[in-house]
Coordinates of C-alpha atoms and ligand atoms in Angstrom, one line a residue:
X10 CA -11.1 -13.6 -9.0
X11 CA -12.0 -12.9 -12.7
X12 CA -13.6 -9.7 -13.0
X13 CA -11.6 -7.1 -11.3
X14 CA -12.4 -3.2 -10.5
X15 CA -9.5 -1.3 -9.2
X16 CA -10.5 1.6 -7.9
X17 CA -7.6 4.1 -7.6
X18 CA -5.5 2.3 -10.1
X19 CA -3.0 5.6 -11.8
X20 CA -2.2 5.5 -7.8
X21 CA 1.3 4.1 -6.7
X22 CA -0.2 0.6 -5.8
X23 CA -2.8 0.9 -8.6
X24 CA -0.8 1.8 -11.7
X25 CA 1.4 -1.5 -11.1
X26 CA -2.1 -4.0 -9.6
X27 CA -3.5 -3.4 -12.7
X28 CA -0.9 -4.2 -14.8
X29 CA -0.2 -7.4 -12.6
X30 CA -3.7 -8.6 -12.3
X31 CA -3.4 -8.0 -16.5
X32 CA -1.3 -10.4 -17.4
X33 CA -2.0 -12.8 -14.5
X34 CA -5.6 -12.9 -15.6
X35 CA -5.5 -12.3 -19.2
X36 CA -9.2 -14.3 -19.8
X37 CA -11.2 -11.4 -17.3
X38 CA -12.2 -8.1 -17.5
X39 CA -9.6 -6.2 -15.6
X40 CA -11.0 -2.6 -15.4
X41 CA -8.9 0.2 -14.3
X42 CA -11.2 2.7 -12.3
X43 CA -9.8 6.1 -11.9
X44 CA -11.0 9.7 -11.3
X45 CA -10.8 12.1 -14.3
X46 CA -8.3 14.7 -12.6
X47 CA -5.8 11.2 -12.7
X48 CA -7.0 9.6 -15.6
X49 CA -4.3 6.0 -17.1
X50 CA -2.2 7.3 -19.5
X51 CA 0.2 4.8 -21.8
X52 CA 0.3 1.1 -21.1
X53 CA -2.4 1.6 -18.7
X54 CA -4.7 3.2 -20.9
X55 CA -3.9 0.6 -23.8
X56 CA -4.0 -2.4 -22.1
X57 CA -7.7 -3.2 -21.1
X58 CA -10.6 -1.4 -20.2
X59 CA -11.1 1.6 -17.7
X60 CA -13.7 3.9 -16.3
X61 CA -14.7 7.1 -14.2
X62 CA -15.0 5.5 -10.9
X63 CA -15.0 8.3 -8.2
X64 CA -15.1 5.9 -5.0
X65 CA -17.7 9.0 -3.0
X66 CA -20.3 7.8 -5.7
X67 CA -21.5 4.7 -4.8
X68 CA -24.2 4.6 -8.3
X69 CA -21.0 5.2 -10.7
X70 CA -18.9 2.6 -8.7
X71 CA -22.6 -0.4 -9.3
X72 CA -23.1 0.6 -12.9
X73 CA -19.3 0.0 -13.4
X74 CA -19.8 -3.5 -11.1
X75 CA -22.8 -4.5 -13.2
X76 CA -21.3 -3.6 -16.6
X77 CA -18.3 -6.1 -16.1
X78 CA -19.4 -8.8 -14.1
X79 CA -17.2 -7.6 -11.6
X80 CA -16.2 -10.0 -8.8
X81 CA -13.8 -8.5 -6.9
X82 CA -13.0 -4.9 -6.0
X83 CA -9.5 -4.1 -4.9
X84 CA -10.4 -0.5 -2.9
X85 CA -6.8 1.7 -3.1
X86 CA -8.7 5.6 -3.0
X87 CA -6.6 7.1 -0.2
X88 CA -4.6 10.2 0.9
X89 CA -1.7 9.3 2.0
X90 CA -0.5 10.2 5.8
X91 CA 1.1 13.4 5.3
X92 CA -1.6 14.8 3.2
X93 CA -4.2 13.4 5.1
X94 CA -2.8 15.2 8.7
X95 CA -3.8 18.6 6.4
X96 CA -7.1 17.7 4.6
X97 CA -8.5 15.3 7.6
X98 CA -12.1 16.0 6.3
X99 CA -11.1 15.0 3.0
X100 CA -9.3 11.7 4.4
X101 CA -12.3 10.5 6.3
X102 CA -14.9 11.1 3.4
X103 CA -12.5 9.0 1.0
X104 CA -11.5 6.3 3.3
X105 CA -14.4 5.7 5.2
X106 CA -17.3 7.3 3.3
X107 CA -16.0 6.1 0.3
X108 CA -14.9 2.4 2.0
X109 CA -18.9 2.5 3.0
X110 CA -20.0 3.0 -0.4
X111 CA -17.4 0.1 -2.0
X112 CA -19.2 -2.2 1.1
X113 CA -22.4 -1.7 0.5
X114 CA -22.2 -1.8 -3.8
X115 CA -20.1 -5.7 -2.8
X116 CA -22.8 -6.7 -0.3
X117 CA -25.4 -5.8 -3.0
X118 CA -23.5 -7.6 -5.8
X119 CA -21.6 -10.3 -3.7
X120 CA -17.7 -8.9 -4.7
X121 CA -15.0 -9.6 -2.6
X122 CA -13.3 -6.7 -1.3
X123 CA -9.5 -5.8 -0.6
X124 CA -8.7 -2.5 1.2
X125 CA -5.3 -1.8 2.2
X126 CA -4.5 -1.2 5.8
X127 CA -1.3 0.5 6.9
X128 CA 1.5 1.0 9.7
X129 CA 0.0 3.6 9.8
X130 CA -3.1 2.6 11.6
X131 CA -0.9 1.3 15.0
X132 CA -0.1 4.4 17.5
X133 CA 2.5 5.1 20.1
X134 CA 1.1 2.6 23.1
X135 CA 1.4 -0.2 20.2
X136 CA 4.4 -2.1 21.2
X137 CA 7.2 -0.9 19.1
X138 CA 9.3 -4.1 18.0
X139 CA 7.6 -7.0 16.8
X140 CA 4.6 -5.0 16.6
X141 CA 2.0 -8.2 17.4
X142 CA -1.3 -9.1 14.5
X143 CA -3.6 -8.6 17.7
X144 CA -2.6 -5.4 20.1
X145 CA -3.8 -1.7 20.7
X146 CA -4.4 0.6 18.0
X147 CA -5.1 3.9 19.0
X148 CA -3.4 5.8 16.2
X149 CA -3.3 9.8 16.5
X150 CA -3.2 11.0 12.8
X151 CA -6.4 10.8 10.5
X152 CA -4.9 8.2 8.2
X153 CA -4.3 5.7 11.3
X154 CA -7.5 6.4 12.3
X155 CA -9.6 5.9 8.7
X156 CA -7.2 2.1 8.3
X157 CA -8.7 0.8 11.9
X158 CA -11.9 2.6 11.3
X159 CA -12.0 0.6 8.2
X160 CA -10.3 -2.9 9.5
X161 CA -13.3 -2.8 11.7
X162 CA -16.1 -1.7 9.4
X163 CA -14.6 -4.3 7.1
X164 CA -14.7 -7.0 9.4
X165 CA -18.1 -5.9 10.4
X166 CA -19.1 -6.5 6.9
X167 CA -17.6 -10.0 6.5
X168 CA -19.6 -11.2 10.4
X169 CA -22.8 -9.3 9.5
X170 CA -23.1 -9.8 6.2
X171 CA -20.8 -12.2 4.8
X172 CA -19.0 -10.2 2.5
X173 CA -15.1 -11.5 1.3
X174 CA -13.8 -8.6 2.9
X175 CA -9.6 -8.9 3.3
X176 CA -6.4 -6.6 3.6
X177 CA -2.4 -6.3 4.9
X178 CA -1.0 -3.6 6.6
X179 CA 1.5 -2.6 4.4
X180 CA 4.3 -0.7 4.8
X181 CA 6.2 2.1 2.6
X182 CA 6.6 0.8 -0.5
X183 CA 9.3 1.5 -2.9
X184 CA 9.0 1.3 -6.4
X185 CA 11.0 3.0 -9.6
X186 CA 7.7 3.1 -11.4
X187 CA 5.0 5.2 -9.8
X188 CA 6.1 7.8 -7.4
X189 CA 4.0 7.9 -4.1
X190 CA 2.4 11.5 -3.1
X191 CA 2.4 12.9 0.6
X192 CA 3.3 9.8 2.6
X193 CA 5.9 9.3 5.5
X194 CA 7.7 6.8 4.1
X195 CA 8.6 8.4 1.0
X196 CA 11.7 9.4 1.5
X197 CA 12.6 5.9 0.8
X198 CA 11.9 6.4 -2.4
X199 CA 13.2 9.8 -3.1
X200 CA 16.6 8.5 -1.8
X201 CA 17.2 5.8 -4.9
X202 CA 15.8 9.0 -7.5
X203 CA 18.7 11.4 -5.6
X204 CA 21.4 8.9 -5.6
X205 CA 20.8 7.6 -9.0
X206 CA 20.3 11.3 -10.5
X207 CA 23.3 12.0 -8.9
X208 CA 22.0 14.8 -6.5
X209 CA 22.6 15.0 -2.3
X210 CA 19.9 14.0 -0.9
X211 CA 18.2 15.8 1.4
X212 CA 16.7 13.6 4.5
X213 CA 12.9 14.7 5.9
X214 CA 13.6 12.0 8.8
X215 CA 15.8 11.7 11.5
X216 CA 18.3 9.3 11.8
X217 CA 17.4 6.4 14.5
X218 CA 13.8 6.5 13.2
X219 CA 13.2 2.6 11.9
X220 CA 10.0 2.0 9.7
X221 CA 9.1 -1.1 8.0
X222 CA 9.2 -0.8 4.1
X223 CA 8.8 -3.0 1.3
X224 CA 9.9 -3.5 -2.3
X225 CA 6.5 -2.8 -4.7
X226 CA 6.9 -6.5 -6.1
X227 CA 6.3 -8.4 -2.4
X228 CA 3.6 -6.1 -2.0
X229 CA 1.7 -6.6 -5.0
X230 CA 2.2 -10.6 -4.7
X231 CA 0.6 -9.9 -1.6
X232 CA -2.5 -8.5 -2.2
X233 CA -3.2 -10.7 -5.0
X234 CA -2.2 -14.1 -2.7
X235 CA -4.1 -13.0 0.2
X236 CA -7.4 -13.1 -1.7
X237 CA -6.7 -16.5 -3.4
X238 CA -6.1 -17.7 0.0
X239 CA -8.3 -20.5 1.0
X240 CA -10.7 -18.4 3.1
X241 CA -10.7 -21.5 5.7
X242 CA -7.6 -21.2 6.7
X243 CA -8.2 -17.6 7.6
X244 CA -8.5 -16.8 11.4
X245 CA -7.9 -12.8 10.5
X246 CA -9.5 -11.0 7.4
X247 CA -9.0 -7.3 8.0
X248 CA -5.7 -6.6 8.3
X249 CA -3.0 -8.7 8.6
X250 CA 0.4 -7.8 9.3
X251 CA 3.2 -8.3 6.5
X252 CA 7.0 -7.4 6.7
X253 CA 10.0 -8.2 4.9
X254 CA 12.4 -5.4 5.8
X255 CA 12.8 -2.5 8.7
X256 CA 15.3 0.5 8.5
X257 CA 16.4 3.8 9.3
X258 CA 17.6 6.9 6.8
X259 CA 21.7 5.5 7.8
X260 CA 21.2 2.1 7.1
X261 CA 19.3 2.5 3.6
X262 CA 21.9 5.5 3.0
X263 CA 24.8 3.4 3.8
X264 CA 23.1 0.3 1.9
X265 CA 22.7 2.6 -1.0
X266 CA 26.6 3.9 -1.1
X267 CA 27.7 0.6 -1.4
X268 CA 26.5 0.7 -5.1
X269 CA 27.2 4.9 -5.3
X270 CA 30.3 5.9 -3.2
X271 CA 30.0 9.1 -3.8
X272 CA 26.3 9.6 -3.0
X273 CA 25.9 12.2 -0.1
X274 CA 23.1 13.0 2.8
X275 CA 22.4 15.9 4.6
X276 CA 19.1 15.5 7.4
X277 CA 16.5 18.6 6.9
X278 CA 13.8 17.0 9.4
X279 CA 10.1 17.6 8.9
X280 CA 8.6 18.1 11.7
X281 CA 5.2 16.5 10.3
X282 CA 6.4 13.9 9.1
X283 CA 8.8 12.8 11.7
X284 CA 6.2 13.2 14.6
X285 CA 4.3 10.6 12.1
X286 CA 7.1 8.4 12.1
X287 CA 7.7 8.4 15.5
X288 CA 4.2 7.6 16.7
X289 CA 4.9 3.9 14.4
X290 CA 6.2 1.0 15.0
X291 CA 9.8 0.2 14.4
X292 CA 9.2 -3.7 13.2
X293 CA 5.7 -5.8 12.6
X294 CA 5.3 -9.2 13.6
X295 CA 3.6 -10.9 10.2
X296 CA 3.9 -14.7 11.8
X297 CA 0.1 -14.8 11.3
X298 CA 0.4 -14.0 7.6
X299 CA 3.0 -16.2 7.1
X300 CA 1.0 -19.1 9.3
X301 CA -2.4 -18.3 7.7
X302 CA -1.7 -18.2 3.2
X303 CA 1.6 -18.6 3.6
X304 CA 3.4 -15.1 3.3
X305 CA 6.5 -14.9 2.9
X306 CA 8.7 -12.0 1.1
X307 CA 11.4 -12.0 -1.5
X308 CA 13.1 -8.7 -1.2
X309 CA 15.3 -7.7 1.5
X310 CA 17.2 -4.1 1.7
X311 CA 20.4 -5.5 -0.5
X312 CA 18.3 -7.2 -3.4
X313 CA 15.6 -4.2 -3.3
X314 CA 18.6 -1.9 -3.5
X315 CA 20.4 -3.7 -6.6
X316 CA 17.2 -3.7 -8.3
X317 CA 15.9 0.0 -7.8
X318 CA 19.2 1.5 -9.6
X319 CA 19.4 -0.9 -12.3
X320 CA 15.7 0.3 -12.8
X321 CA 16.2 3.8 -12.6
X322 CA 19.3 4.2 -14.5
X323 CA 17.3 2.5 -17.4
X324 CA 14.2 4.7 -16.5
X325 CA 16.2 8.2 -16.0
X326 CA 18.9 7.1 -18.9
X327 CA 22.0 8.3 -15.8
Ligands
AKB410 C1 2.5 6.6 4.2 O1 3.7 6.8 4.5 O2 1.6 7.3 4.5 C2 2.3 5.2 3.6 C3 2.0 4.1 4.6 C4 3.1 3.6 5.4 O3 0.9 3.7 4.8 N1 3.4 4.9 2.7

């Protein structure tokens, strides 16, 4: 990995990559792609080279490709759950029309590809707990079904073609930097901006409703190890399973009052977003990540917890 388009990078994931794959690979060409309604602002902006790269224009996405030697794409265009259950047409033409077009420029031009997969793309007859790497996926909401529409089409790329197609499932991430937009895990987030502004927060999910969720710095070092992982120790490409913690709106309210006693939550459920939630699993099984390059995660609720206020008291001046 040397030359690097991120397409989607002023996203949540994006915004923070970039800057990662920045100072981790200081002697490439780390491009920022992004679409002009978005454009990087700040550090982003100032820090290395970035383009118009809509990812439904597969000619903009091979000039940009061709003009920086690109080698590896990391593909983050996406509506996130929420949004994507209301604009389903838009959701399919960005993760899969625009996952065809990414395919098809890296088969061409012989980049590697990383596209992230989700919780999101297991449904309710997945096995809840310990959610296996291998089992049914039969999601029911448009984002499940564009991340195992694109697992597949990925891996049909890699068989057919040989393209260095790869991906994890993540789960929500939580980060103080970038906030996410329309997702079902993103009350996670808003919780630590509440607490820290000293607000009540007001819970869109109902208590008893466990999701895995991640701290932004695990899941960054994981989509940058899993494609410097020796490729022949891979027996799955697209997606594998990573976890590193699972919880419910108590326990990350409780965890969170340990550091804020005074921090209150009142439960306004959304009924979109809960009937989401619902149809996920509780807990993933990531023994084939941690078996095949070596996952494994730093973060668990307390450490993510400690760090998030720090951050945000610093980043909101509270
Ligand atoms: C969402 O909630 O839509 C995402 C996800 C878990 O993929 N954060």
């Amino acid at each position: 990995m040397k030359n690097v388009l991120i397409i989607g990078s002023t996203g949540q994931i994006g915004s923070e990559l970039t800057m990662k794959l920045r100072a981790e690979y200081a002697e490439g060409n780390i491009v920022a792609g992004y679409i002009p309604s978005a454009p990087p602002t700040g550090v982003l902006a100032e820090s290395g080279p970035s383009e118009v790269v809509d990812i439904t224009n597969a000619k903009q996405i091979a000039e940009v490709v061709d003009k920086y030697h690109i080698d590896t794409i990391y593909n983050l265009a996406a509506l996130l759950s929420a949004v994507a259950e209301n604009k389903p047409q838009l959701a399919w033409h960005i993760g899969i029309d625009g996952l065809m077009n990414v395919l098809e420029v890296s088969r061409e031009k012989k980049c590697a590809v990383f596209t992230p997969s989700s919780i999101g793309s297991f449904g309710p007859n997945a096995p809840k707990d310990g959610t296996p790497q291998d089992t049914i996926q039969q999601p029911r909401t448009m984002y499940g079904v564009t991340k195992v529409s694109g697992e597949l089409l990925s891996n049909y790329y890699a068989l057919k073609f040989g393209v260095d197609t790869r991906s994890v499932r993540f789960p929500g991430l939580i980060s103080y930097v970038t906030p996410p937009g329309g997702g079902t895990t993103d009350y996670a987030v808003d919780i630590y901006y509440s607490a820290v502004k000293g607000e009540k927060f007001v819970c869109p999910i109902a208590p008893g409703t466990f999701m895995d969720m991640m701290y932004m710095p695990d899941a960054l070092r994981a989509a940058i190890e899993i494609m410097e992982a020796n490729p022949t120790r891979l027996r799955h490409r697209n997606s594998f399973n990573i976890a590193s913690m699972s919880f419910d709106p108590n326990i990350i309210y409780a965890k969170i009052k340990e550091y804020i006693p005074e921090f209150e939550m009142e439960f306004q459920v959304d009924p979109l977003r809960q009937a989401i939630a619902e149809s996920w699993p509780n807990k993933l099984d990531d023994t084939c990540a941690r078996v095949e390059w070596d996952w494994k995660p730093q973060y668990d609720l307390d450490a993510m917890t400690r760090d998030m206020i720090e951050k945000l008291r610093a980043k909101l001046k509270k």
